[in-house]
XYZ file of C-alpha atoms in Angstrom:
345
model
C -39.373 -79.633 41.476
C -35.859 -79.134 42.503
C -34.590 -76.495 45.102
C -34.908 -72.939 44.017
C -31.607 -71.007 44.095
C -32.067 -67.908 46.311
C -32.078 -64.698 44.273
C -30.161 -61.924 45.657
C -32.196 -58.750 44.883
C -30.127 -55.976 43.071
C -28.852 -53.061 45.077
C -30.932 -50.000 44.763
C -27.813 -48.168 44.014
C -27.077 -50.032 40.919
C -28.860 -47.474 39.017
C -26.078 -45.044 39.948
C -23.254 -45.459 37.582
C -20.865 -43.615 40.048
C -19.776 -46.938 42.104
C -22.987 -46.858 44.047
C -22.215 -43.496 45.527
C -24.520 -40.740 46.563
C -23.397 -37.248 45.270
C -24.350 -33.852 47.161
C -23.345 -30.512 45.960
C -22.535 -27.756 48.610
C -21.759 -24.186 48.445
C -21.395 -21.063 50.796
C -22.104 -17.461 50.057
C -21.503 -14.198 51.691
C -22.838 -10.890 50.551
C -19.843 -8.125 50.686
C -17.612 -10.935 52.130
C -16.466 -10.580 54.767
C -19.100 -9.538 57.379
C -21.956 -9.365 54.928
C -25.105 -11.553 55.207
C -24.098 -15.203 54.430
C -25.750 -18.358 53.388
C -24.901 -22.057 52.910
C -26.683 -24.936 50.849
C -26.400 -28.256 49.855
C -28.368 -30.472 47.222
C -28.327 -34.138 46.530
C -28.291 -35.476 42.955
C -31.378 -37.327 43.091
C -31.753 -39.669 39.752
C -35.228 -40.025 38.333
C -37.354 -42.503 40.085
C -35.551 -42.292 43.392
C -36.305 -40.486 46.481
C -33.437 -38.456 48.408
C -31.244 -40.509 50.701
C -30.955 -37.701 53.100
C -32.303 -38.642 56.631
C -34.287 -35.426 56.338
C -36.392 -36.862 53.340
C -35.499 -33.731 51.411
C -33.169 -33.373 48.430
C -31.729 -30.085 49.540
C -31.260 -27.508 52.505
C -29.982 -24.100 53.094
C -29.461 -21.574 55.940
C -27.299 -18.673 57.063
C -26.855 -15.823 59.133
C -27.162 -11.911 59.085
C -23.377 -11.747 59.396
C -20.457 -13.907 58.639
C -17.845 -14.962 55.974
C -17.912 -17.174 52.735
C -15.704 -19.620 54.510
C -18.174 -20.282 57.552
C -20.821 -20.689 54.651
C -18.824 -23.226 52.764
C -17.970 -25.315 56.147
C -21.740 -25.119 57.321
C -22.793 -26.447 53.867
C -20.313 -29.525 54.294
C -21.185 -30.250 57.740
C -24.871 -30.345 57.218
C -24.415 -32.435 53.853
C -22.575 -34.882 56.116
C -24.950 -34.847 58.974
C -27.950 -35.605 56.722
C -26.273 -38.267 54.810
C -24.935 -40.709 57.449
C -24.818 -44.315 56.301
C -22.641 -47.151 54.821
C -22.989 -45.879 51.201
C -20.075 -43.811 49.540
C -20.546 -40.072 49.671
C -19.196 -37.987 47.176
C -19.133 -34.101 48.066
C -18.800 -31.573 45.292
C -17.792 -28.186 46.007
C -16.208 -25.179 44.318
C -14.202 -24.248 47.605
C -10.626 -25.531 47.656
C -10.756 -24.101 51.238
C -13.597 -26.596 52.401
C -11.696 -29.305 50.757
C -8.170 -28.530 52.297
C -9.714 -28.118 55.749
C -11.674 -31.371 55.526
C -8.872 -33.566 54.121
C -5.311 -31.816 54.155
C -4.580 -29.156 56.656
C -6.624 -30.773 59.450
C -3.951 -33.186 60.098
C -1.103 -30.713 60.627
C -3.523 -28.697 62.848
C -4.330 -31.735 65.118
C -0.560 -32.305 65.521
C -0.003 -28.511 66.443
C -2.789 -28.344 69.013
C -5.165 -26.579 66.505
C -2.474 -23.887 65.720
C -1.629 -22.746 62.204
C 2.033 -22.072 61.001
C 1.786 -18.716 62.560
C 1.052 -20.209 65.873
C -2.345 -18.616 66.054
C -5.708 -20.476 66.805
C -6.948 -22.053 63.561
C -10.275 -20.012 62.344
C -13.421 -21.922 62.205
C -11.995 -24.628 64.193
C -15.529 -25.680 65.793
C -16.742 -26.258 62.132
C -13.696 -28.062 61.095
C -13.688 -30.342 64.118
C -17.418 -31.212 63.575
C -16.559 -32.136 59.986
C -13.845 -34.345 60.908
C -15.816 -36.214 63.496
C -18.741 -36.920 61.081
C -16.189 -38.274 58.461
C -14.413 -40.401 61.099
C -17.436 -41.780 62.545
C -19.306 -42.390 59.290
C -19.448 -46.087 58.027
C -19.226 -45.200 54.306
C -16.314 -43.487 52.668
C -16.503 -39.791 52.104
C -14.676 -38.283 49.309
C -14.343 -34.625 47.776
C -14.270 -33.176 44.261
C -13.720 -29.760 43.198
C -15.846 -28.163 40.543
C -15.277 -25.071 38.868
C -17.960 -22.320 40.306
C -20.299 -20.343 38.108
C -19.177 -22.204 35.168
C -22.698 -23.709 34.129
C -22.599 -26.844 36.477
C -26.393 -27.522 37.252
C -26.169 -28.461 41.005
C -23.432 -26.001 41.544
C -25.549 -23.165 40.422
C -28.586 -24.662 42.315
C -26.576 -24.589 45.624
C -25.185 -21.292 44.967
C -28.600 -19.837 44.336
C -29.920 -21.530 47.672
C -27.107 -20.052 49.724
C -27.349 -16.695 48.100
C -30.965 -16.569 48.274
C -30.949 -17.174 52.116
C -28.271 -14.740 52.617
C -30.475 -12.015 50.817
C -33.419 -13.030 53.089
C -31.341 -12.467 56.103
C -29.934 -9.250 54.838
C -33.533 -7.941 54.255
C -34.739 -9.308 57.648
C -37.209 -11.452 56.061
C -35.759 -14.597 57.934
C -34.034 -15.619 60.912
C -30.634 -17.292 60.959
C -30.481 -21.036 60.527
C -27.030 -22.590 61.220
C -25.360 -25.624 62.802
C -24.418 -24.781 66.344
C -20.645 -25.024 65.258
C -21.404 -22.415 62.757
C -22.796 -20.107 65.477
C -19.503 -20.810 67.481
C -17.329 -19.678 64.625
C -19.337 -16.508 64.034
C -19.063 -15.914 67.932
C -15.307 -16.242 67.699
C -14.899 -14.227 64.393
C -14.532 -10.532 64.138
C -17.772 -10.054 63.009
C -19.820 -11.775 65.986
C -20.581 -8.576 67.624
C -22.581 -7.192 64.704
C -24.369 -10.343 64.123
C -28.204 -10.733 64.716
C -28.813 -13.986 66.386
C -32.436 -15.218 66.174
C -34.500 -16.139 69.313
C -34.321 -19.715 68.359
C -31.148 -20.419 65.960
C -32.254 -24.004 65.583
C -35.554 -22.843 63.658
C -35.514 -23.935 60.109
C -37.094 -22.201 57.209
C -40.844 -23.108 56.760
C -41.533 -25.512 53.994
C -43.635 -23.232 52.140
C -40.949 -20.312 52.241
C -40.276 -19.011 48.554
C -36.623 -19.798 49.205
C -37.431 -23.387 48.288
C -39.852 -22.712 45.471
C -38.303 -24.091 42.253
C -40.540 -21.865 40.181
C -38.656 -18.990 41.488
C -35.201 -20.305 40.732
C -36.070 -21.887 37.238
C -35.068 -25.363 38.717
C -38.549 -27.070 38.200
C -38.464 -26.378 34.392
C -34.785 -26.842 33.951
C -34.344 -29.782 36.120
C -34.752 -33.185 34.191
C -35.029 -35.046 37.610
C -38.019 -32.648 38.755
C -39.758 -33.228 35.441
C -39.474 -37.120 35.348
C -42.308 -39.294 36.817
C -41.253 -41.165 39.863
C -41.267 -44.909 40.268
C -41.690 -46.594 43.553
C -38.921 -45.649 46.020
C -35.666 -47.631 45.319
C -33.575 -46.022 47.687
C -33.221 -47.439 51.465
C -34.434 -45.190 53.907
C -32.288 -43.831 56.748
C -33.016 -45.984 60.028
C -34.686 -43.144 61.683
C -36.816 -42.399 58.643
C -37.889 -46.014 57.826
C -41.136 -46.149 59.300
C -42.043 -42.597 58.002
C -41.108 -43.521 54.462
C -42.896 -46.775 54.556
C -46.185 -44.728 55.059
C -45.421 -42.218 52.205
C -47.496 -42.835 49.102
C -45.645 -42.944 45.768
C -46.336 -39.919 43.618
C -44.619 -36.965 41.596
C -41.493 -35.829 43.289
C -40.644 -32.103 43.489
C -37.128 -32.282 43.743
C -36.416 -28.612 44.388
C -39.175 -28.008 46.961
C -38.076 -30.052 49.928
C -39.809 -30.450 53.392
C -37.621 -28.115 55.483
C -36.344 -29.410 58.906
C -33.722 -28.617 61.433
C -30.400 -29.849 61.226
C -29.871 -33.601 62.060
C -29.383 -34.006 65.936
C -30.618 -30.552 66.449
C -33.464 -29.674 68.787
C -36.621 -27.760 67.388
C -36.510 -25.425 70.450
C -34.574 -24.610 73.345
C -36.318 -27.020 75.599
C -33.947 -29.847 74.595
C -31.760 -32.720 75.712
C -28.190 -31.666 75.179
C -26.297 -33.196 72.281
C -22.719 -34.263 71.785
C -20.437 -31.632 70.159
C -19.751 -34.099 67.506
C -19.662 -37.785 67.500
C -17.391 -39.516 70.209
C -16.977 -35.923 71.822
C -17.131 -36.100 75.694
C -18.198 -32.366 75.437
C -21.707 -31.305 74.753
C -23.251 -28.502 72.783
C -24.294 -26.418 75.708
C -20.877 -26.810 77.569
C -18.818 -25.936 74.616
C -21.168 -22.804 73.864
C -20.866 -21.601 77.493
C -17.079 -22.133 77.584
C -16.697 -20.102 74.264
C -19.072 -17.416 75.653
C -16.848 -17.146 78.745
C -13.770 -17.077 76.823
C -15.056 -14.393 74.648
C -16.286 -12.356 77.745
C -12.862 -12.730 79.325
C -11.268 -11.454 76.185
C -13.578 -8.578 76.126
C -12.870 -7.752 79.803
C -9.186 -7.735 79.220
C -9.438 -5.724 76.136
C -11.382 -3.144 78.094
C -8.613 -3.002 80.924
C -6.091 -2.418 78.247
C -8.114 0.365 76.726
C -8.668 2.064 80.252
C -4.885 1.708 80.794
C -4.169 3.228 77.300
C -6.603 5.954 77.988
C -4.495 6.768 81.278
C -1.309 6.796 79.500
C -2.855 9.056 76.853
C -3.900 11.437 79.717
C -0.561 11.485 81.167
C 1.041 12.111 77.764
C -1.411 15.137 77.354
C -0.812 16.583 80.633
C 3.163 16.250 79.953
C 2.681 18.015 76.587
C 0.625 20.620 78.087
C 3.434 21.393 80.646
C 6.155 21.196 77.846
C 4.117 23.964 75.841
C 3.622 26.076 78.956
C 7.419 26.087 79.823
C 8.120 26.805 76.262
C 5.801 29.884 76.186
C 7.265 31.027 79.544
C 10.929 30.834 77.932
C 9.800 32.499 74.844
C 8.292 35.345 76.953
C 11.349 35.837 78.999
C 13.673 35.646 75.842
C 11.406 38.306 74.325
C 11.658 40.792 77.082
C 15.519 40.101 77.369
C 15.819 40.660 73.666
C 17.846 37.103 73.372
C 15.393 35.122 71.656
C 17.382 32.993 69.125
């Protein structure tokens, strides 16, 4: 027998017609935007027969807070999608938010040149989230691209992430669930006009439980409507993320429930406050804790300055009232004198 030629195994992504890329839809939602309960969500487009590429082992995730804005929700969704899809494969993020796309790909270049000041020379809003997104994109081995989809126009995955984000926001508003955000999302909320009314959980890193109804496909209609969830699963064809390779190899092949993920905290985030500090974003010399302390100190200083100005304004008002009282008294005295001298006007 002659030598056998080496046969190169086909890429596990050849089943994906979109240039081997992984597609993730993202969305943010705020009830009574701004300053209403907010939520974020992402969902991976998982073809039949393939497990999710996400390092969490789940095909979707969602979170939110008791107060916030739609923009913070949109950016948080993009950031969490990036953090759970680190790798060398191309990643396409679908969103109905032009704001999130422009922040991530267009406006950021000018903000960097201007020291993170906008055209009005004011600090860029939500810069903590935008910087983190930029860090994830720059440090990622695979290309990241964005595409805009029209919201509420019947796109299956856009509707799915909208339901996830809105569902979490509604639970936050009802007090049924604690907030679940990336740290940069909490920082953006603290620095916003609505941070003082925000209800922060005792452990902001705690993800929803895997049995939480918010992930129940039967309550959102995805189990019946999703052709992916209804398809039998063939052996895993997707390469597991490095940190999940051992765990993935132990999982038996079975029926996949695409819309019922195993919830987990965001990548790189501790499960409790007894944690080792994390970089603020890839290649950053700052840590999450130092940045959070700095932001809190800055907010405290601004509050104290505002209190001083309010006290000074109160003193000025008291002086103005005293002068007005004196003017009224003199006018009354003058009127009395004129009445008695019959010379009034």
